[in-house]
Amino acid sequence: MTIEFAGVTKRYPDGTVAVDDLSLTIEDGTITVLVGPSGCGKTTTLRMINRMVEPTAGKVLLDGRDVRESDPPVLRRGIGYVIQHAGLFPHRTVVDNIATVPLLSGWGKRKARERAAELLETVGLPPELGSRYPAQLSGGQQQRVGVARALAADSPVLLMDEPFSAVDPVVREGLQDELLRLQSRLGKTIVFVTHDIDEAVRLGDKVAVLRVGGRLAQYGTPAEVLRHPVDDFVASFVGRDRGYRGLSFVDADGVEVRAVPTIALGQPVEGPTAEWLLAVNQAGRPRGWLAPGSTVDEKLAERDLVAGGSLYHRGTPIRGALDAALSSPAGLGVVVDSGGEVLGVVTARQILDVIQGPA
Ligand code: ADP
Ligand code: MG
């Protein structure tokens, strides 16, 4: 289903303009990500699609039809909606949570439950979780149930508002992979909201970058937005947490740990690359190196990488830093903090100077 915003503005009763003259066409069968800093109007934009929020001006069209022509409860039942903490009913079992919409739509209890059990499997959860209550699940499992519940409507449109933001980075990556896998099968029109640019470029076929005040800053493929930001706002927004990780600082042993060019797994890479790039996962942990001169199909994956050397944990004996530098294909030893996140890099020469004194 195509979703079109035509000159949409939302001004809340207190005068806040959350969305300002937004015109945007979300293409059928794509994952379109609305990304931008907190308060930029992402949630408001999303909720105008299912009429949880009504625009002050302009129109929202689904396949060319004004959403105002649809009765809100009917419209909402026909559009899957997933939110941050899954929004599950605490006193209903997992199966009953998932069966909510089918039941509301007049399915029989039995058929609705069968469908719910099927969906548990679709989102990668074991059937025995069906009889549990939400509080008996992990955060990641709850989000999967939230996705299953949204899929139960079997609607062509799925709205997802920061659905994975509250789970830890490793679980989040799993959920993202799962969503991409599901989407390759289901081909829905998914509007996904996040404030995390890494998540946006990983999931989005298209990315809409919003700035505070609900103004559309840029709309394009992840590669376009990363390579050709239209202005300084977009450049700094997409550049945050990209490009370089770590600041130069001097280690306890007097070694200057330098910033290192990084690239996150799942991001598009403009090739051929000019230098060694350290690949990191969503948690900022090193995963290997991308060699100079590399070109990458679409998005960076583990298979594109050269395995890294040993890691040097900051604060441990300096000898480890030498091992890290000597074992690194880039000649740069990776320094990580106690949580395994990249702090920067050192060379063997630097360490030898400390151990032996300058040559
Ligand atoms: P985001 O999801 O990008 O963080 P929101 O759409 O939630 O942004 O909010 C956009 C702006 O609108 C913010 O300034 C927020 O404070 C304001 N806002 C959101 N909901 C309301 C409301 N019900 N009444 C008044 N202001 C609101
Ligand atoms: Mg929001």
mmCIF file of C-alpha atoms and ligand atoms in Angstrom:
data_model
loop_
_atom_site.group_PDB
_atom_site.id
_atom_site.type_symbol
_atom_site.label_atom_id
_atom_site.label_comp_id
_atom_site.label_asym_id
_atom_site.label_seq_id
_atom_site.Cartn_x
_atom_site.Cartn_y
_atom_site.Cartn_z
ATOM 1 C CA MET A 1 0.000 0.000 0.000
ATOM 2 C CA THR A 2 1.262 3.483 -0.812
ATOM 3 C CA ILE A 3 1.123 6.019 1.995
ATOM 4 C CA GLU A 4 1.156 9.658 1.034
ATOM 5 C CA PHE A 5 1.534 12.704 3.236
ATOM 6 C CA ALA A 6 0.344 15.755 1.335
ATOM 7 C CA GLY A 7 1.251 19.037 3.016
ATOM 8 C CA VAL A 8 0.573 17.635 6.484
ATOM 9 C CA THR A 9 0.932 19.848 9.538
ATOM 10 C CA LYS A 10 0.174 18.939 13.130
ATOM 11 C CA ARG A 11 -0.105 21.676 15.686
ATOM 12 C CA TYR A 12 -1.032 20.478 19.167
ATOM 13 C CA PRO A 13 -3.532 22.526 21.191
ATOM 14 C CA ASP A 14 -0.695 24.093 23.221
ATOM 15 C CA GLY A 15 0.750 25.522 20.015
ATOM 16 C CA THR A 16 3.582 23.027 19.507
ATOM 17 C CA VAL A 17 4.108 22.387 15.822
ATOM 18 C CA ALA A 18 5.118 18.743 15.842
ATOM 19 C CA VAL A 19 4.967 18.250 12.066
ATOM 20 C CA ASP A 20 5.328 21.084 9.615
ATOM 21 C CA ASP A 21 4.051 20.852 6.050
ATOM 22 C CA LEU A 22 5.232 17.303 5.466
ATOM 23 C CA SER A 23 4.980 15.922 1.961
ATOM 24 C CA LEU A 24 6.286 12.412 1.549
ATOM 25 C CA THR A 25 5.319 9.325 -0.401
ATOM 26 C CA ILE A 26 6.044 5.981 1.194
ATOM 27 C CA GLU A 27 6.247 3.332 -1.464
ATOM 28 C CA ASP A 28 4.336 0.087 -1.420
ATOM 29 C CA GLY A 29 6.205 -2.931 -0.072
ATOM 30 C CA THR A 30 9.133 -1.002 1.366
ATOM 31 C CA ILE A 31 10.538 -0.452 4.813
ATOM 32 C CA THR A 32 10.638 3.309 5.172
ATOM 33 C CA VAL A 33 12.372 4.617 8.251
ATOM 34 C CA LEU A 34 11.542 7.948 9.862
ATOM 35 C CA VAL A 35 14.663 8.955 11.717
ATOM 36 C CA GLY A 36 15.625 12.058 13.636
ATOM 37 C CA PRO A 37 16.398 13.374 17.091
ATOM 38 C CA SER A 38 13.967 13.065 19.965
ATOM 39 C CA GLY A 39 11.013 15.421 19.666
ATOM 40 C CA CYS A 40 11.285 15.906 15.908
ATOM 41 C CA GLY A 41 7.767 14.613 15.280
ATOM 42 C CA LYS A 42 8.333 10.983 14.324
ATOM 43 C CA THR A 43 5.647 9.519 16.564
ATOM 44 C CA THR A 44 3.172 12.209 15.594
ATOM 45 C CA THR A 45 3.810 11.500 11.908
ATOM 46 C CA LEU A 46 3.332 7.780 12.403
ATOM 47 C CA ARG A 47 0.117 8.191 14.360
ATOM 48 C CA MET A 48 -1.465 10.336 11.710
ATOM 49 C CA ILE A 49 -1.425 7.275 9.443
ATOM 50 C CA ASN A 50 -3.839 5.339 11.658
ATOM 51 C CA ARG A 51 -5.684 8.419 12.927
ATOM 52 C CA MET A 52 -4.473 8.201 16.502
ATOM 53 C CA VAL A 53 -3.537 11.812 15.776
ATOM 54 C CA GLU A 54 -5.468 14.001 13.344
ATOM 55 C CA PRO A 55 -3.580 16.502 11.173
ATOM 56 C CA THR A 56 -4.276 20.215 11.531
ATOM 57 C CA ALA A 57 -3.762 20.696 7.818
ATOM 58 C CA GLY A 58 -3.091 18.519 4.803
ATOM 59 C CA LYS A 59 -4.016 14.952 4.029
ATOM 60 C CA VAL A 60 -2.809 11.437 4.625
ATOM 61 C CA LEU A 61 -3.721 9.055 1.828
ATOM 62 C CA LEU A 62 -3.593 5.265 1.767
ATOM 63 C CA ASP A 63 -3.514 4.070 -1.834
ATOM 64 C CA GLY A 64 -4.894 7.449 -2.792
ATOM 65 C CA ARG A 65 -7.743 7.371 -0.292
ATOM 66 C CA ASP A 66 -7.953 9.975 2.467
ATOM 67 C CA VAL A 67 -7.717 8.208 5.849
ATOM 68 C CA ARG A 68 -10.482 10.524 7.095
ATOM 69 C CA GLU A 69 -12.917 8.506 5.004
ATOM 70 C CA SER A 70 -12.274 5.483 7.226
ATOM 71 C CA ASP A 71 -13.762 4.925 10.650
ATOM 72 C CA PRO A 72 -10.779 5.162 13.083
ATOM 73 C CA PRO A 73 -11.318 1.838 14.927
ATOM 74 C CA VAL A 74 -11.735 -0.023 11.648
ATOM 75 C CA LEU A 75 -8.714 1.715 10.188
ATOM 76 C CA ARG A 76 -6.608 0.846 13.249
ATOM 77 C CA ARG A 77 -7.590 -2.795 13.217
ATOM 78 C CA GLY A 78 -6.386 -2.900 9.637
ATOM 79 C CA ILE A 79 -2.966 -1.446 10.393
ATOM 80 C CA GLY A 80 -0.436 -3.291 12.533
ATOM 81 C CA TYR A 81 1.151 -1.144 15.221
ATOM 82 C CA VAL A 82 4.178 -1.979 17.360
ATOM 83 C CA ILE A 83 5.555 0.257 20.116
ATOM 84 C CA GLN A 84 8.626 0.386 22.295
ATOM 85 C CA HIS A 85 7.673 -1.728 25.260
ATOM 86 C CA ALA A 86 5.568 -3.960 23.058
ATOM 87 C CA GLY A 87 2.453 -2.575 24.764
ATOM 88 C CA LEU A 88 1.223 -6.037 25.641
ATOM 89 C CA PHE A 89 -1.762 -6.577 27.895
ATOM 90 C CA PRO A 90 -0.169 -7.758 31.152
ATOM 91 C CA HIS A 91 -3.112 -9.896 32.267
ATOM 92 C CA ARG A 92 -3.500 -11.775 29.039
ATOM 93 C CA THR A 93 -1.375 -14.709 27.941
ATOM 94 C CA VAL A 94 0.926 -14.359 24.987
ATOM 95 C CA VAL A 95 -1.463 -16.246 22.719
ATOM 96 C CA ASP A 96 -4.397 -14.100 23.800
ATOM 97 C CA ASN A 97 -2.356 -10.962 23.254
ATOM 98 C CA ILE A 98 -1.570 -12.014 19.708
ATOM 99 C CA ALA A 99 -5.168 -13.063 19.078
ATOM 100 C CA THR A 100 -6.548 -9.654 20.110
ATOM 101 C CA VAL A 101 -7.134 -8.209 16.674
ATOM 102 C CA PRO A 102 -8.466 -11.372 15.024
ATOM 103 C CA LEU A 103 -10.976 -11.646 17.906
ATOM 104 C CA LEU A 104 -11.975 -8.001 17.515
ATOM 105 C CA SER A 105 -12.432 -8.647 13.827
ATOM 106 C CA GLY A 106 -14.953 -11.350 14.613
ATOM 107 C CA TRP A 107 -12.891 -14.479 14.202
ATOM 108 C CA GLY A 108 -13.914 -17.392 16.394
ATOM 109 C CA LYS A 109 -11.813 -18.016 19.485
ATOM 110 C CA ARG A 110 -10.363 -21.215 18.206
ATOM 111 C CA LYS A 111 -9.360 -19.893 14.825
ATOM 112 C CA ALA A 112 -7.850 -16.781 16.427
ATOM 113 C CA ARG A 113 -5.773 -18.904 18.789
ATOM 114 C CA GLU A 114 -4.588 -21.143 15.977
ATOM 115 C CA ARG A 115 -3.505 -18.099 14.053
ATOM 116 C CA ALA A 116 -1.725 -16.775 17.152
ATOM 117 C CA ALA A 117 0.189 -20.030 17.580
ATOM 118 C CA GLU A 118 1.250 -19.863 13.942
ATOM 119 C CA LEU A 119 2.481 -16.300 14.407
ATOM 120 C CA LEU A 120 4.539 -17.253 17.448
ATOM 121 C CA GLU A 121 6.466 -19.525 15.156
ATOM 122 C CA THR A 122 6.694 -16.839 12.473
ATOM 123 C CA VAL A 123 8.496 -14.520 14.882
ATOM 124 C CA GLY A 124 10.795 -17.274 16.078
ATOM 125 C CA LEU A 125 9.310 -18.062 19.484
ATOM 126 C CA PRO A 126 8.734 -21.585 20.824
ATOM 127 C CA PRO A 127 5.066 -22.616 21.148
ATOM 128 C CA GLU A 128 5.311 -23.180 24.921
ATOM 129 C CA LEU A 129 5.700 -19.429 25.450
ATOM 130 C CA GLY A 130 2.119 -18.999 24.288
ATOM 131 C CA SER A 131 0.629 -19.753 27.672
ATOM 132 C CA ARG A 132 2.912 -17.375 29.570
ATOM 133 C CA TYR A 133 2.173 -13.827 30.617
ATOM 134 C CA PRO A 134 4.206 -10.940 29.184
ATOM 135 C CA ALA A 135 6.088 -10.340 32.449
ATOM 136 C CA GLN A 136 7.428 -13.887 32.177
ATOM 137 C CA LEU A 137 9.259 -13.078 28.948
ATOM 138 C CA SER A 138 12.527 -11.274 28.268
ATOM 139 C CA GLY A 139 12.421 -7.835 26.674
ATOM 140 C CA GLY A 140 13.422 -9.243 23.311
ATOM 141 C CA GLN A 141 10.741 -11.947 23.503
ATOM 142 C CA GLN A 142 8.115 -9.343 24.394
ATOM 143 C CA GLN A 143 9.052 -7.321 21.342
ATOM 144 C CA ARG A 144 8.674 -10.415 19.188
ATOM 145 C CA VAL A 145 5.221 -10.951 20.638
ATOM 146 C CA GLY A 146 4.467 -7.296 19.858
ATOM 147 C CA VAL A 147 5.473 -7.922 16.258
ATOM 148 C CA ALA A 148 3.406 -11.118 16.130
ATOM 149 C CA ARG A 149 0.385 -9.237 17.445
ATOM 150 C CA ALA A 150 0.809 -6.561 14.808
ATOM 151 C CA LEU A 151 1.097 -9.217 12.109
ATOM 152 C CA ALA A 152 -2.083 -10.901 13.312
ATOM 153 C CA ALA A 153 -4.158 -8.253 11.589
ATOM 154 C CA ASP A 154 -2.591 -9.479 8.368
ATOM 155 C CA SER A 155 -2.687 -5.923 7.184
ATOM 156 C CA PRO A 156 -0.599 -4.607 4.326
ATOM 157 C CA VAL A 157 0.691 -1.776 6.540
ATOM 158 C CA LEU A 158 2.793 -2.088 9.671
ATOM 159 C CA LEU A 159 3.705 0.905 11.833
ATOM 160 C CA MET A 160 6.616 0.430 14.212
ATOM 161 C CA ASP A 161 7.516 3.127 16.734
ATOM 162 C CA GLU A 162 11.005 2.545 18.164
ATOM 163 C CA PRO A 163 10.094 -1.106 18.636
ATOM 164 C CA PHE A 164 13.622 -2.252 19.429
ATOM 165 C CA SER A 165 14.963 0.750 21.335
ATOM 166 C CA ALA A 166 14.497 -0.679 24.804
ATOM 167 C CA VAL A 167 16.366 -3.943 24.247
ATOM 168 C CA ASP A 168 20.116 -4.368 24.482
ATOM 169 C CA PRO A 169 22.196 -3.978 21.330
ATOM 170 C CA VAL A 170 22.838 -7.659 20.716
ATOM 171 C CA VAL A 171 19.169 -8.612 21.052
ATOM 172 C CA ARG A 172 18.289 -5.600 18.918
ATOM 173 C CA GLU A 173 20.473 -6.868 16.096
ATOM 174 C CA GLY A 174 18.687 -10.211 16.261
ATOM 175 C CA LEU A 175 15.293 -8.514 16.091
ATOM 176 C CA GLN A 176 16.400 -6.393 13.142
ATOM 177 C CA ASP A 177 17.606 -9.459 11.260
ATOM 178 C CA GLU A 178 14.322 -11.161 12.015
ATOM 179 C CA LEU A 179 12.346 -8.208 10.720
ATOM 180 C CA LEU A 180 14.335 -8.152 7.486
ATOM 181 C CA ARG A 181 13.818 -11.879 7.082
ATOM 182 C CA LEU A 182 10.083 -11.548 7.707
ATOM 183 C CA GLN A 183 9.783 -8.641 5.340
ATOM 184 C CA SER A 184 11.527 -10.512 2.528
ATOM 185 C CA ARG A 185 8.675 -12.990 2.804
ATOM 186 C CA LEU A 186 5.765 -10.688 3.592
ATOM 187 C CA GLY A 187 6.544 -7.607 1.492
ATOM 188 C CA LYS A 188 4.474 -5.277 3.650
ATOM 189 C CA THR A 189 4.607 -1.522 3.679
ATOM 190 C CA ILE A 190 6.434 -0.860 6.915
ATOM 191 C CA VAL A 191 6.905 2.566 8.443
ATOM 192 C CA PHE A 192 9.589 2.258 11.093
ATOM 193 C CA VAL A 193 10.479 5.034 13.529
ATOM 194 C CA THR A 194 13.855 5.259 15.250
ATOM 195 C CA HIS A 195 16.260 7.887 16.550
ATOM 196 C CA ASP A 196 19.187 5.604 15.732
ATOM 197 C CA ILE A 197 20.775 6.267 12.351
ATOM 198 C CA ASP A 198 22.569 2.898 12.345
ATOM 199 C CA GLU A 199 19.239 1.137 12.748
ATOM 200 C CA ALA A 200 17.701 3.354 10.068
ATOM 201 C CA VAL A 201 20.265 2.557 7.419
ATOM 202 C CA ARG A 202 20.305 -1.093 8.331
ATOM 203 C CA LEU A 203 16.577 -1.589 7.955
ATOM 204 C CA GLY A 204 15.438 1.062 5.536
ATOM 205 C CA ASP A 205 14.857 0.754 1.831
ATOM 206 C CA LYS A 206 14.287 4.476 2.178
ATOM 207 C CA VAL A 207 15.155 6.797 5.023
ATOM 208 C CA ALA A 208 13.377 10.059 5.844
ATOM 209 C CA VAL A 209 15.498 12.267 8.088
ATOM 210 C CA LEU A 210 13.402 14.689 10.148
ATOM 211 C CA ARG A 211 14.625 17.703 12.031
ATOM 212 C CA VAL A 212 13.080 19.212 15.153
ATOM 213 C CA GLY A 213 9.915 21.064 14.270
ATOM 214 C CA GLY A 214 8.801 18.152 12.131
ATOM 215 C CA ARG A 215 10.435 19.256 8.929
ATOM 216 C CA LEU A 216 11.621 16.737 6.406
ATOM 217 C CA ALA A 217 15.356 17.267 5.972
ATOM 218 C CA GLN A 218 16.123 14.520 3.456
ATOM 219 C CA TYR A 219 14.423 11.511 1.913
ATOM 220 C CA GLY A 220 16.336 8.885 0.010
ATOM 221 C CA THR A 221 18.000 5.504 0.105
ATOM 222 C CA PRO A 222 20.401 4.947 2.997
ATOM 223 C CA ALA A 223 23.336 5.198 0.615
ATOM 224 C CA GLU A 224 22.139 8.540 -0.768
ATOM 225 C CA VAL A 225 21.618 9.986 2.675
ATOM 226 C CA LEU A 226 24.987 8.780 3.942
ATOM 227 C CA ARG A 227 26.949 9.785 0.875
ATOM 228 C CA HIS A 228 25.215 12.984 -0.047
ATOM 229 C CA PRO A 229 23.685 14.618 2.998
ATOM 230 C CA VAL A 230 21.792 17.671 1.756
ATOM 231 C CA ASP A 231 22.880 19.981 4.548
ATOM 232 C CA ASP A 232 24.892 20.281 7.745
ATOM 233 C CA PHE A 233 22.062 19.018 9.895
ATOM 234 C CA VAL A 234 21.817 15.735 8.000
ATOM 235 C CA ALA A 235 25.587 15.456 7.750
ATOM 236 C CA SER A 236 26.048 15.782 11.475
ATOM 237 C CA PHE A 237 23.079 13.539 12.224
ATOM 238 C CA VAL A 238 24.264 10.693 10.010
ATOM 239 C CA GLY A 239 27.849 11.328 10.999
ATOM 240 C CA ARG A 240 27.132 10.878 14.642
ATOM 241 C CA ASP A 241 28.561 7.559 15.699
ATOM 242 C CA ARG A 242 29.876 6.951 12.254
ATOM 243 C CA GLY A 243 33.154 7.509 10.566
ATOM 244 C CA TYR A 244 35.266 7.696 13.667
ATOM 245 C CA ARG A 245 35.095 5.974 16.946
ATOM 246 C CA GLY A 246 37.062 7.070 19.924
ATOM 247 C CA LEU A 247 38.877 10.290 20.641
ATOM 248 C CA SER A 248 42.589 10.626 20.918
ATOM 249 C CA PHE A 249 43.608 10.195 24.514
ATOM 250 C CA VAL A 250 46.742 9.216 26.324
ATOM 251 C CA ASP A 251 46.729 5.856 28.035
ATOM 252 C CA ALA A 252 48.089 5.336 31.541
ATOM 253 C CA ASP A 253 51.345 4.114 29.993
ATOM 254 C CA GLY A 254 51.707 7.317 27.996
ATOM 255 C CA VAL A 255 50.526 5.807 24.732
ATOM 256 C CA GLU A 256 48.344 8.020 22.608
ATOM 257 C CA VAL A 257 45.283 6.022 21.575
ATOM 258 C CA ARG A 258 44.080 7.421 18.270
ATOM 259 C CA ALA A 259 40.622 7.576 16.774
ATOM 260 C CA VAL A 260 39.969 4.962 14.124
ATOM 261 C CA PRO A 261 37.754 5.130 11.050
ATOM 262 C CA THR A 262 34.914 2.712 11.613
ATOM 263 C CA ILE A 263 31.968 1.371 9.719
ATOM 264 C CA ALA A 264 28.997 -0.375 11.242
ATOM 265 C CA LEU A 265 27.893 -3.767 9.994
ATOM 266 C CA GLY A 266 24.735 -3.476 7.943
ATOM 267 C CA GLN A 267 25.613 -0.098 6.514
ATOM 268 C CA PRO A 268 26.215 0.635 2.867
ATOM 269 C CA VAL A 269 29.837 1.276 1.964
ATOM 270 C CA GLU A 270 31.020 3.580 -0.757
ATOM 271 C CA GLY A 271 33.766 1.635 -2.501
ATOM 272 C CA PRO A 272 36.438 1.153 -3.392
ATOM 273 C CA THR A 273 37.477 2.168 0.083
ATOM 274 C CA ALA A 274 40.642 4.192 0.573
ATOM 275 C CA GLU A 275 41.920 2.898 3.892
ATOM 276 C CA TRP A 276 41.499 0.205 6.501
ATOM 277 C CA LEU A 277 38.108 0.583 8.189
ATOM 278 C CA LEU A 278 37.317 -1.099 11.459
ATOM 279 C CA ALA A 279 33.941 -2.820 11.337
ATOM 280 C CA VAL A 280 31.870 -2.584 14.494
ATOM 281 C CA ASN A 281 28.549 -4.064 15.497
ATOM 282 C CA GLN A 282 25.681 -2.115 17.019
ATOM 283 C CA ALA A 283 27.220 -2.387 20.444
ATOM 284 C CA GLY A 284 30.395 -0.737 19.170
ATOM 285 C CA ARG A 285 32.403 -3.944 19.460
ATOM 286 C CA PRO A 286 34.988 -4.706 16.794
ATOM 287 C CA ARG A 287 34.100 -7.416 14.281
ATOM 288 C CA GLY A 288 37.040 -7.285 11.860
ATOM 289 C CA TRP A 289 38.546 -5.022 9.235
ATOM 290 C CA LEU A 290 37.486 -3.933 5.791
ATOM 291 C CA ALA A 291 40.586 -3.861 3.596
ATOM 292 C CA PRO A 292 41.474 -0.809 1.494
ATOM 293 C CA GLY A 293 40.135 -1.049 -2.064
ATOM 294 C CA SER A 294 37.073 -3.041 -0.961
ATOM 295 C CA THR A 295 33.724 -2.769 -2.619
ATOM 296 C CA VAL A 296 30.695 -4.143 -0.858
ATOM 297 C CA ASP A 297 27.427 -5.435 -2.276
ATOM 298 C CA GLU A 298 24.719 -3.287 -0.744
ATOM 299 C CA LYS A 299 25.421 -3.432 2.970
ATOM 300 C CA LEU A 300 28.494 -4.416 4.950
ATOM 301 C CA ALA A 301 28.375 -8.022 6.188
ATOM 302 C CA GLU A 302 30.742 -10.212 8.189
ATOM 303 C CA ARG A 303 31.812 -12.015 5.014
ATOM 304 C CA ASP A 304 33.325 -8.784 3.653
ATOM 305 C CA LEU A 305 35.754 -8.552 6.548
ATOM 306 C CA VAL A 306 39.307 -9.616 7.214
ATOM 307 C CA ALA A 307 39.509 -11.148 10.677
ATOM 308 C CA GLY A 308 40.947 -8.784 13.264
ATOM 309 C CA GLY A 309 43.890 -9.497 15.526
ATOM 310 C CA SER A 310 43.855 -9.731 19.288
ATOM 311 C CA LEU A 311 42.273 -6.880 21.227
ATOM 312 C CA TYR A 312 43.972 -4.777 23.847
ATOM 313 C CA HIS A 313 41.844 -4.155 26.919
ATOM 314 C CA ARG A 314 42.638 -0.738 28.290
ATOM 315 C CA GLY A 315 44.406 -0.865 31.627
ATOM 316 C CA THR A 316 45.841 -4.355 31.163
ATOM 317 C CA PRO A 317 49.625 -4.841 30.710
ATOM 318 C CA ILE A 318 50.964 -2.855 27.761
ATOM 319 C CA ARG A 319 52.462 -5.979 26.199
ATOM 320 C CA GLY A 320 48.925 -6.846 25.075
ATOM 321 C CA ALA A 321 48.799 -3.667 23.020
ATOM 322 C CA LEU A 322 51.897 -4.763 21.131
ATOM 323 C CA ASP A 323 50.321 -8.144 20.433
ATOM 324 C CA ALA A 324 47.181 -6.397 19.228
ATOM 325 C CA ALA A 325 49.110 -4.151 16.840
ATOM 326 C CA LEU A 326 51.308 -6.956 15.500
ATOM 327 C CA SER A 327 48.382 -9.323 14.941
ATOM 328 C CA SER A 328 46.188 -6.727 13.240
ATOM 329 C CA PRO A 329 45.895 -6.936 9.439
ATOM 330 C CA ALA A 330 45.758 -3.129 9.424
ATOM 331 C CA GLY A 331 48.850 -2.755 11.588
ATOM 332 C CA LEU A 332 46.649 -1.008 14.109
ATOM 333 C CA GLY A 333 46.041 -2.600 17.489
ATOM 334 C CA VAL A 334 42.462 -2.155 18.614
ATOM 335 C CA VAL A 335 42.000 -0.806 22.143
ATOM 336 C CA VAL A 336 38.709 -1.679 23.836
ATOM 337 C CA ASP A 337 37.174 -0.744 27.158
ATOM 338 C CA SER A 338 36.013 -3.200 29.812
ATOM 339 C CA GLY A 339 32.702 -3.565 27.947
ATOM 340 C CA GLY A 340 34.512 -4.499 24.735
ATOM 341 C CA GLU A 341 33.711 -1.231 22.952
ATOM 342 C CA VAL A 342 36.267 0.289 20.629
ATOM 343 C CA LEU A 343 38.220 3.174 22.141
ATOM 344 C CA GLY A 344 40.731 3.639 19.353
ATOM 345 C CA VAL A 345 43.943 2.194 17.962
ATOM 346 C CA VAL A 346 47.673 2.095 18.586
ATOM 347 C CA THR A 347 50.614 1.118 16.399
ATOM 348 C CA ALA A 348 53.410 -1.294 17.281
ATOM 349 C CA ARG A 349 55.910 1.580 16.945
ATOM 350 C CA GLN A 350 54.130 3.543 19.666
ATOM 351 C CA ILE A 351 54.208 0.620 22.042
ATOM 352 C CA LEU A 352 57.822 -0.217 21.310
ATOM 353 C CA ASP A 353 58.718 3.400 22.038
ATOM 354 C CA VAL A 354 57.114 3.068 25.441
ATOM 355 C CA ILE A 355 58.651 -0.311 26.201
ATOM 356 C CA GLN A 356 62.132 0.427 24.843
ATOM 357 C CA GLY A 357 62.251 4.212 24.846
ATOM 358 C CA PRO A 358 62.296 6.131 21.527
ATOM 359 C CA ALA A 359 64.767 4.780 18.981
HETATM 360 P P1 ADP B 1 9.362 12.099 18.437
HETATM 361 O O1 ADP B 1 8.559 10.863 18.308
HETATM 362 O O2 ADP B 1 10.205 12.383 17.226
HETATM 363 O O3 ADP B 1 10.219 12.132 19.681
HETATM 364 P P2 ADP B 1 6.828 13.448 18.903
HETATM 365 O O4 ADP B 1 6.014 13.282 17.671
HETATM 366 O O5 ADP B 1 6.507 12.571 20.054
HETATM 367 O O6 ADP B 1 8.380 13.359 18.519
HETATM 368 O O7 ADP B 1 6.727 14.959 19.413
HETATM 369 C C1 ADP B 1 6.988 16.049 18.558
HETATM 370 C C2 ADP B 1 6.767 17.327 19.347
HETATM 371 O O8 ADP B 1 5.406 17.440 19.683
HETATM 372 C C3 ADP B 1 7.533 17.402 20.635
HETATM 373 O O9 ADP B 1 7.900 18.740 20.853
HETATM 374 C C4 ADP B 1 6.511 16.957 21.666
HETATM 375 O O10 ADP B 1 6.787 17.516 22.909
HETATM 376 C C5 ADP B 1 5.238 17.515 21.090
HETATM 377 N N1 ADP B 1 4.051 16.713 21.445
HETATM 378 C C6 ADP B 1 3.862 15.396 21.245
HETATM 379 N N2 ADP B 1 2.650 14.999 21.671
HETATM 380 C C7 ADP B 1 2.053 16.123 22.143
HETATM 381 C C8 ADP B 1 0.781 16.401 22.728
HETATM 382 N N3 ADP B 1 -0.138 15.444 22.878
HETATM 383 N N4 ADP B 1 0.526 17.676 23.106
HETATM 384 C C9 ADP B 1 1.433 18.662 22.943
HETATM 385 N N5 ADP B 1 2.652 18.468 22.401
HETATM 386 C C10 ADP B 1 2.957 17.219 22.008
HETATM 387 MG MG MG B 2 8.499 9.146 19.489
#
